[in-house]
Each structure stands twice: as C-alpha cells, then as structure tokens.
Coordinates of C-alpha atoms in Angstrom, one line a residue:
X1 CA 0.0 0.0 0.0
X2 CA 3.0 2.3 0.6
X3 CA 3.9 2.2 -3.1
X4 CA 0.3 3.3 -4.0
X5 CA 0.6 6.3 -1.7
X6 CA 4.0 7.2 -3.1
X7 CA 2.7 7.1 -6.7
X8 CA -0.4 9.1 -5.6
X9 CA 1.9 11.9 -4.1
X10 CA 4.0 11.8 -7.2
X11 CA 0.9 12.4 -9.4
X12 CA 0.0 15.4 -7.2
X13 CA 3.5 16.7 -7.5
X14 CA 3.4 16.6 -11.3
X15 CA 0.1 18.5 -11.4
X16 CA 1.4 21.1 -9.0
X17 CA 4.6 21.5 -11.1
X18 CA 2.5 21.9 -14.2
X19 CA 0.4 24.6 -12.5
X20 CA 3.5 26.4 -11.3
X21 CA 5.0 26.3 -14.8
X22 CA 2.0 28.1 -16.2
X23 CA 2.1 30.6 -13.4
X24 CA 5.8 31.3 -14.2
X25 CA 5.2 31.6 -17.9
X26 CA 2.3 34.0 -17.3
X27 CA 4.4 36.2 -15.0
X28 CA 7.4 36.2 -17.4
X29 CA 5.1 37.2 -20.3
X30 CA 3.5 40.1 -18.4
X31 CA 4.4 43.4 -20.1
X32 CA 4.1 46.2 -17.5
X33 CA 4.9 49.2 -19.5
X34 CA 3.5 51.1 -22.6
X35 CA 4.0 53.9 -25.0
X36 CA 1.9 56.7 -26.3
X37 CA 2.8 59.3 -29.0
X38 CA 2.0 62.9 -28.3
X39 CA 0.4 63.9 -31.6
X40 CA 1.5 67.3 -32.8
X41 CA -0.4 69.9 -34.8
X42 CA 1.2 69.0 -38.2
X43 CA -0.1 65.4 -37.9
X44 CA -1.8 64.5 -41.2
X45 CA -4.3 62.1 -39.6
X46 CA -4.9 62.8 -35.9
X47 CA -6.7 59.5 -35.5
X48 CA -3.5 57.6 -36.0
X49 CA -1.5 56.4 -33.0
X50 CA 1.8 56.8 -34.8
X51 CA 3.5 60.0 -36.2
X52 CA 2.4 60.9 -39.7
X53 CA 3.8 64.4 -40.2
X54 CA 3.8 67.0 -42.9
X55 CA 7.1 69.0 -42.7
X56 CA 9.2 71.5 -44.7
X57 CA 12.8 71.5 -45.8
X58 CA 15.1 72.4 -42.8
X59 CA 12.3 72.1 -40.3
X60 CA 13.4 71.2 -36.8
X61 CA 10.7 69.6 -34.6
X62 CA 10.8 67.9 -31.2
X63 CA 8.6 64.8 -30.9
X64 CA 7.4 63.5 -27.6
X65 CA 6.6 59.9 -26.6
X66 CA 5.2 59.1 -23.2
X67 CA 6.6 55.9 -21.6
X68 CA 4.4 54.4 -18.8
X69 CA 6.1 52.2 -16.2
X70 CA 3.2 50.5 -14.5
X71 CA 5.4 48.1 -12.5
X72 CA 6.0 48.3 -8.8
X73 CA 9.7 49.0 -9.1
X74 CA 12.1 51.4 -10.9
X75 CA 12.9 50.1 -14.4
X76 CA 15.6 50.8 -17.0
X77 CA 14.6 51.1 -20.6
X78 CA 16.7 51.1 -23.8
X79 CA 15.9 53.5 -26.6
X80 CA 17.0 52.7 -30.2
X81 CA 16.0 54.3 -33.5
X82 CA 15.8 52.4 -36.9
X83 CA 15.1 53.2 -40.5
X84 CA 12.4 51.0 -42.1
X85 CA 13.4 47.8 -43.9
X86 CA 11.5 44.9 -45.3
X87 CA 12.1 41.4 -43.9
X88 CA 11.9 38.0 -45.8
X89 CA 8.3 37.6 -44.6
X90 CA 7.2 40.6 -46.5
X91 CA 6.7 42.7 -43.4
X92 CA 8.0 46.2 -42.6
X93 CA 10.8 46.0 -40.0
X94 CA 11.9 48.7 -37.5
X95 CA 14.9 46.9 -36.0
X96 CA 17.8 47.9 -38.3
X97 CA 19.9 50.9 -37.3
X98 CA 23.2 50.0 -39.1
X99 CA 23.6 52.4 -42.0
X100 CA 26.0 50.0 -43.8
X101 CA 23.0 47.6 -44.3
X102 CA 20.7 50.1 -45.9
X103 CA 19.5 49.7 -49.5
X104 CA 21.5 51.6 -52.1
X105 CA 18.4 53.7 -53.1
X106 CA 17.9 55.0 -49.5
X107 CA 19.3 58.5 -49.6
X108 CA 17.7 59.9 -46.3
X109 CA 17.6 57.2 -43.6
X110 CA 15.5 58.2 -40.6
X111 CA 18.4 57.6 -38.3
X112 CA 20.3 60.4 -40.0
X113 CA 17.7 63.1 -39.3
X114 CA 16.8 62.1 -35.7
X115 CA 18.9 63.1 -32.7
X116 CA 19.1 64.4 -29.1
X117 CA 17.5 61.4 -27.4
X118 CA 18.7 59.3 -24.5
X119 CA 19.9 55.7 -25.2
X120 CA 18.9 54.6 -21.8
X121 CA 16.5 55.9 -19.2
X122 CA 15.2 55.0 -15.7
X123 CA 11.6 55.4 -14.7
X124 CA 10.3 55.2 -11.2
X125 CA 7.5 52.7 -10.3
X126 CA 4.1 53.8 -11.5
X127 CA 5.5 56.8 -13.3
X128 CA 5.5 58.4 -16.7
X129 CA 8.6 59.7 -18.7
X130 CA 8.5 62.1 -21.6
X131 CA 10.9 60.8 -24.2
X132 CA 12.0 63.6 -26.6
X133 CA 13.5 63.2 -30.0
X134 CA 14.6 66.0 -32.4
X135 CA 13.9 65.7 -36.1
X136 CA 15.9 67.9 -38.5
X137 CA 14.7 67.7 -42.1
X138 CA 17.1 67.9 -45.0
X139 CA 17.7 71.3 -46.6
X140 CA 16.7 70.1 -50.1
X141 CA 13.0 69.3 -50.7
X142 CA 12.3 65.6 -51.5
X143 CA 9.3 63.7 -52.8
X144 CA 7.9 60.6 -51.2
X145 CA 8.2 59.5 -47.6
X146 CA 10.8 58.8 -44.9
X147 CA 9.8 55.9 -42.7
X148 CA 11.4 54.9 -39.4
X149 CA 10.6 53.7 -35.9
X150 CA 11.4 54.3 -32.2
X151 CA 12.0 51.2 -30.2
X152 CA 11.6 51.0 -26.4
X153 CA 12.7 47.9 -24.5
X154 CA 12.9 47.1 -20.9
X155 CA 16.5 46.3 -20.1
X156 CA 17.2 42.9 -18.8
X157 CA 18.6 42.7 -15.3
X158 CA 22.1 41.4 -14.8
X159 CA 20.9 38.6 -12.6
X160 CA 18.2 37.5 -15.0
X161 CA 18.5 33.7 -15.7
X162 CA 21.8 33.3 -13.8
X163 CA 21.7 29.5 -14.3
X164 CA 24.6 28.8 -16.7
X165 CA 22.5 26.1 -18.4
X166 CA 19.7 28.6 -19.3
X167 CA 20.4 30.6 -22.4
X168 CA 16.9 31.8 -23.3
X169 CA 16.0 35.4 -22.3
X170 CA 12.8 37.1 -23.1
X171 CA 12.9 40.8 -23.8
X172 CA 9.8 42.7 -24.7
X173 CA 9.4 46.1 -26.4
X174 CA 7.2 48.5 -28.3
X175 CA 7.7 50.4 -31.6
X176 CA 6.2 53.7 -32.6
X177 CA 6.4 54.4 -36.3
X178 CA 7.3 57.8 -37.8
X179 CA 6.2 58.7 -41.4
X180 CA 7.5 62.0 -42.7
X181 CA 6.8 63.8 -45.9
X182 CA 7.0 67.3 -47.4
X183 CA 4.2 67.2 -50.1
X184 CA 1.4 65.0 -51.2
X185 CA 2.9 63.9 -54.5
X186 CA 2.0 60.4 -55.4
X187 CA 5.2 58.4 -56.1
X188 CA 4.6 55.2 -58.1
X189 CA 6.5 52.2 -56.8
X190 CA 9.2 50.5 -58.9
X191 CA 10.3 47.0 -58.2
X192 CA 13.5 45.3 -59.5
X193 CA 14.7 41.7 -59.4
X194 CA 18.3 42.1 -58.2
X195 CA 19.4 38.5 -58.0
X196 CA 18.4 34.8 -58.0
X197 CA 20.5 32.1 -56.3
X198 CA 20.3 28.8 -54.4
X199 CA 20.9 29.0 -50.7
X200 CA 20.4 27.4 -47.3
X201 CA 17.8 29.2 -45.3
X202 CA 17.2 28.0 -41.7
X203 CA 18.8 24.7 -42.7
X204 CA 16.3 24.3 -45.6
X205 CA 17.0 24.2 -49.3
X206 CA 15.7 27.3 -51.1
X207 CA 15.9 29.5 -54.2
X208 CA 16.2 33.1 -53.0
X209 CA 15.3 36.1 -55.2
X210 CA 16.2 39.5 -54.0
X211 CA 13.6 42.2 -54.8
X212 CA 14.1 45.9 -54.5
X213 CA 11.6 48.8 -54.0
X214 CA 13.7 51.7 -55.3
X215 CA 11.2 54.5 -54.7
X216 CA 10.4 56.5 -51.5
X217 CA 7.0 55.0 -51.3
X218 CA 5.3 52.2 -49.4
X219 CA 3.9 49.2 -51.2
X220 CA 1.0 47.3 -49.7
X221 CA -0.9 44.2 -50.6
X222 CA 1.9 42.9 -52.8
X223 CA 1.5 39.5 -54.4
X224 CA 4.4 37.4 -55.8
X225 CA 4.2 34.3 -58.0
X226 CA 7.3 32.4 -58.9
X227 CA 7.7 29.5 -61.4
X228 CA 11.0 27.7 -61.8
X229 CA 11.8 25.9 -65.0
X230 CA 14.8 23.6 -65.8
X231 CA 16.3 24.1 -69.3
X232 CA 14.9 20.7 -70.3
X233 CA 11.3 21.5 -69.3
X234 CA 8.5 23.5 -70.8
X235 CA 6.4 23.2 -67.6
X236 CA 7.5 24.5 -64.2
X237 CA 9.2 22.0 -61.8
X238 CA 8.4 24.2 -58.8
X239 CA 5.7 26.9 -58.2
X240 CA 5.6 29.4 -55.3
X241 CA 3.2 32.2 -54.4
X242 CA 2.9 34.7 -51.5
X243 CA 0.4 37.6 -51.1
X244 CA -0.5 40.3 -48.6
X245 CA 3.1 41.5 -48.5
X246 CA 4.3 45.0 -47.7
X247 CA 7.6 46.7 -48.6
X248 CA 9.2 49.7 -46.9
X249 CA 10.4 52.7 -49.1
X250 CA 13.8 52.3 -50.6
X251 CA 14.4 48.8 -49.3
X252 CA 15.0 45.3 -50.6
X253 CA 14.0 41.9 -49.3
X254 CA 14.4 38.2 -50.1
X255 CA 11.6 36.2 -51.6
X256 CA 12.4 32.7 -50.3
X257 CA 11.2 29.8 -52.3
X258 CA 11.4 26.7 -50.1
X259 CA 12.6 23.7 -52.1
X260 CA 11.4 21.1 -49.6
X261 CA 13.2 17.9 -48.8
X262 CA 14.2 17.3 -52.5
X263 CA 17.9 17.8 -53.2
X264 CA 18.9 20.7 -55.3
X265 CA 20.3 19.4 -58.6
X266 CA 23.1 21.1 -60.5
X267 CA 22.1 22.7 -63.8
X268 CA 20.7 25.8 -65.5
X269 CA 17.3 27.1 -64.5
X270 CA 14.9 30.0 -65.3
X271 CA 12.8 31.9 -62.8
X272 CA 9.6 33.4 -64.1
X273 CA 8.4 35.9 -61.5
X274 CA 5.4 38.2 -61.4
X275 CA 4.5 40.9 -58.9
X276 CA 1.2 42.7 -58.5
X277 CA 0.3 45.6 -56.2
X278 CA -2.9 47.5 -57.0
X279 CA -2.8 48.4 -60.7
X280 CA 0.9 47.9 -60.9
X281 CA 2.4 44.7 -62.5
X282 CA 5.9 43.5 -63.0
X283 CA 7.4 40.5 -64.8
X284 CA 10.9 39.0 -64.9
X285 CA 12.5 36.1 -66.6
X286 CA 15.8 35.4 -64.9
X287 CA 18.2 32.6 -65.8
X288 CA 20.4 31.2 -63.0
X289 CA 22.6 28.2 -62.4
X290 CA 23.1 25.8 -59.5
X291 CA 26.7 24.8 -59.4
X292 CA 27.7 21.3 -58.4
X293 CA 29.8 22.4 -55.4
X294 CA 27.1 24.7 -54.2
X295 CA 24.3 22.1 -54.5
X296 CA 26.5 19.6 -52.5
X297 CA 27.2 22.1 -49.8
X298 CA 23.5 23.0 -49.4
X299 CA 22.2 19.4 -49.6
X300 CA 24.8 18.1 -47.1
X301 CA 23.9 20.8 -44.6
X302 CA 20.1 20.8 -45.1
X303 CA 17.8 19.2 -42.6
X304 CA 14.9 16.9 -43.6
X305 CA 11.7 18.3 -42.2
X306 CA 8.7 16.1 -41.5
X307 CA 5.6 17.1 -43.4
X308 CA 3.8 17.8 -40.2
X309 CA 5.5 18.9 -37.1
X310 CA 4.1 20.3 -33.8
X311 CA 6.1 23.4 -32.9
X312 CA 4.2 24.2 -29.7
X313 CA 6.5 23.3 -26.8
X314 CA 3.9 24.0 -24.2
X315 CA 1.3 21.8 -25.9
X316 CA 3.9 19.0 -26.1
X317 CA 4.7 19.4 -22.5
X318 CA 1.1 19.4 -21.4
X319 CA 0.5 16.3 -23.5
X320 CA 3.5 14.5 -22.0
X321 CA 2.4 15.3 -18.4
X322 CA -1.2 14.1 -19.2
X323 CA 0.1 10.8 -20.6
X324 CA 2.4 10.3 -17.6
X325 CA -0.5 11.2 -15.2
X326 CA -2.7 8.6 -16.9
X327 CA 0.0 5.9 -16.6
X328 CA 0.6 6.7 -13.0
X329 CA -3.2 6.7 -12.2
X330 CA -3.5 3.4 -14.0
X331 CA -0.7 1.9 -11.9
X332 CA -2.3 3.2 -8.7
X333 CA -5.5 1.5 -9.6
X334 CA -3.7 -1.8 -10.3
X335 CA -1.8 -1.7 -7.0
X336 CA -4.9 -0.9 -5.0
X337 CA -6.8 -3.8 -6.7
X338 CA -3.9 -6.1 -6.1
X339 CA -3.7 -5.2 -2.4
X340 CA -7.5 -5.8 -2.1
X341 CA -7.2 -9.2 -3.7
X342 CA -4.4 -10.2 -1.3
X343 CA -6.5 -9.1 1.7

C-alpha cells in the first residue's frame, strides 16, 4: 500500500509542477509598460497612434513619446532608432539601425535626421517619462516619404537567468512608427529583381530572389508568383506564391522559395516571377545556375523536415504530463486492486 501512496503523491507533485510552470510563464510574459505618441499639430491624420507628419525643408521639430512604467519598481529602458526595412516575410521591420546595411536607393535614412535622445532611461515605479527626439529635415526638398521607428525595450537585469544552463532570455518592447513627408505627390512604386540564387535558409534548401523597391513609397498588398523551369522542361518544376506583403520605401527583401526535402540538382534554370500591387504589374524572366559544389554544400547541410511537425513546446509538455499522469493513475488502480485481492 505504501507504493500506492508514493505514486499518488508523485501524481499530485506533477500536477502542482505543471500549474507552477504556467504561473511562471504568465508572469514572465507580463508586459508592465507602454508607449503613447503625443500627436502634434502637423499630424496629417490625428486619429493615427503613430506619427504621420507634414514638414518642410530644414524644419526642426521635437517629438514626444510618453513611456508608462506600471510596474511596482524602478525600471531601466533602452531606446533605439531604426530606419524601415523589409524582412523576408514581406513585413516592414523597424529593428535595423546599421547604415551600412541600408538599401543603395535610400538617400535619407530616418536615423540620420533624428537626434538628441537618450539611449537609456530609468523610470520610477508607476511613473511616466516624456521621451523627446529632435527631427531635422534635409535642406533640399524631397518627394515621397521617410519611414522609421522608435524602439523602447525594458533592459534585462544582470541577474536574469543566472543559471549557466539557461540561455533563453525574453525581452519585450514596443515600436512607434514615424512617417515624414514634405508634399502630397503620389510616387509610383518601382520593383527590381536584383538576384536569384540557391541558398540554405534556416537549414532548408531554397531558391532566393532579392527584390528591391527603389522608390520612396510604401507598397501594400503585394502578391508574388514564382515559377522555376529547368532548361529541359516547358512546364515548371516548382511553383511558389505569396500575397499580402508590404515593402518599406527604398528597401530590398528576399523572396524565399522553399525547395522542400528534395535535393537541389546542379544545372541551369529559369525563374519566371510576377509581382502585383494594385494596378501595378511587374514580370521577370531570370536565368540562374546551380553549381555542383554549391548544391552539394546546401544538400549536405540541409535538414529533412517532417511534413507535419508540432512546434508548440507548451502543448507537447502538457500532453506529456497528461500521458504520464494517466499511466501513474492506472498503476495506482492496479496496485490498489492487487492489495485488495491479497487481503
């Protein structure tokens, strides 16, 4: 009977551990600060929560963002500015501040015209801080838009996750976008196919085409359709499509065409790619080659991905605990019945 009690207490312990795990995750994911832009008079649309400003050449303007620390302790926050880029998912990204990585068509990065802001601030518990940033417009008038973002993150404490075996750290932040213009001229977008090549992306075989938006204008609801032909085929050997994409002004991004588990074969190929956004349409026919050495390098380092994979760690953990709990409960019942039969 002692074994039955031990197993019973073990079952209770597992359930308590699972509950505590969810409590810890909930507390770690709790974001206890926020941002709010103080909208100025030259805001084009005052219903927007981000800055959308009409300015003039050589204008100097101070922007204010309120940072709310609703936690019960003093917190340190990190401030970074970024010019807008486009990531490989077709989303506008506000995390890049390195000028050396900007697109060749970007003449006025947001980070070049923004200044006089703190890189780090401390805010008392349940307090508000006015973050001020100075914008200095270029002397020469320009058409189109300048797009950037202000990132605010809570600084991780030095003693956070001191266990040497723990390498995962969660850091949460907010971004407020800033859209600047000097006139209402409509700048039509212009897309260019810059390159096509085989590559290894996240350990997966892929054909990657780099697409550039060379104009100072946003593109929304972009659809891409790619078809790859081998030189010995009149019909495509692979087809790809993606829609609902956005591109930042004067930026480029990679359209990643996942090759799947099939090996990349050396040879000559043609990519037929179309892009559509509103009434704009682009077409490209680009020949490219997969060299033997490159295909071997990619194929040897690629991972074979199961067709269906559950990426939810929490769901797997809960499922595992439930299975273990069921096994333990079954063993308890067997031991109790066995003890009764002996009695």
